[in-house]
């Protein structure tokens, strides 16, 4: 069954990739004519980004499973090489399979289960890494919006919309923490707010009971996410700093790859403007609209750069960057995914096995 699903995934990937081949070929030709040193630097930057994510995944998994020493992680099949392969397979799946993030989570779950980890511990690890990675991206996005607003790059309407998004994001963060401290009060406030809002648009058909159920579900999920983050981070301040640095490194090296590609193509752009456009485009590209944000990232990136005064010449380096960021993980995932389950029988029931009983000595 796994082989059938794997072959079906390859077929779907080829179906999505083949129509893009002319554009990929054009980008490869342009890259081959650029500085070899800078292209190599861009490759190592994107590799460093993936390694940061792999290390973050490994540390989060180890913390969730209570495995502190690196030697014990290796014995359980959770070493750095396995985590890097799992990261590349996860990111490749997110770029070609429907569902994006959910497909990537399924690959992560399958890989960690093959090492004998319990579903609850896998869920805790995945929740932690998602909060760290996308929390960091959210902070970058808010900083980008703030810069665009203060720089007057947006019109009045878009500046107002950016300010609203900024405030709503901060409210969501506060709601998450409040849901952990006072879940009943948070549920009541949220239900009252959304019920009043819903009555404005659908006065007769809007149900208070349904709104309360929906609010309760959101509060419970937020409480679990915050608890997972609290258990993983607050009890270990030094480990929390390392995890935060890895999450920042994941996005930082990704942005560095983009900057190097612009240098390789000789397109002059203010690095601050490039980072702002990267933050906005990556955030919109992370939305579950297309696999890996294909098309969404490119359009948002070019539109944001245009607002900041960068011309059409930015299109070629953006496409060159996407060769590393979007296309490179796909063939690597096809190659590496089958290797994740090699030797899985050694670890399959390691966590589930009960501890051996020590025979008691008989009293004379």
mmCIF file of C-alpha atoms in Angstrom, residues 4 26 39 68 82 137 141 145 150 158 183 188 195 197-198 241 260 342 353 362:
data_model
loop_
_atom_site.group_PDB
_atom_site.id
_atom_site.type_symbol
_atom_site.label_atom_id
_atom_site.label_comp_id
_atom_site.label_asym_id
_atom_site.label_seq_id
_atom_site.Cartn_x
_atom_site.Cartn_y
_atom_site.Cartn_z
ATOM 1 C CA UNK A 4 1.193 2.490 -4.325
ATOM 2 C CA UNK A 26 14.982 29.311 -18.748
ATOM 3 C CA UNK A 39 25.418 30.484 -7.026
ATOM 4 C CA UNK A 68 18.394 14.656 26.048
ATOM 5 C CA UNK A 82 17.742 11.276 9.588
ATOM 6 C CA UNK A 137 7.521 34.309 10.344
ATOM 7 C CA UNK A 141 5.576 39.785 8.608
ATOM 8 C CA UNK A 145 3.934 45.639 7.426
ATOM 9 C CA UNK A 150 5.841 54.008 8.100
ATOM 10 C CA UNK A 158 -3.772 49.537 2.314
ATOM 11 C CA UNK A 183 -9.984 29.376 29.212
ATOM 12 C CA UNK A 188 -17.149 33.533 26.863
ATOM 13 C CA UNK A 195 -22.123 36.148 18.070
ATOM 14 C CA UNK A 197 -20.539 40.119 14.755
ATOM 15 C CA UNK A 198 -22.503 37.298 13.118
ATOM 16 C CA UNK A 241 16.983 30.460 23.184
ATOM 17 C CA UNK A 260 22.755 36.300 -2.976
ATOM 18 C CA UNK A 342 14.925 1.697 6.107
ATOM 19 C CA UNK A 353 7.588 -1.905 24.867
ATOM 20 C CA UNK A 362 12.579 -14.322 47.790
#
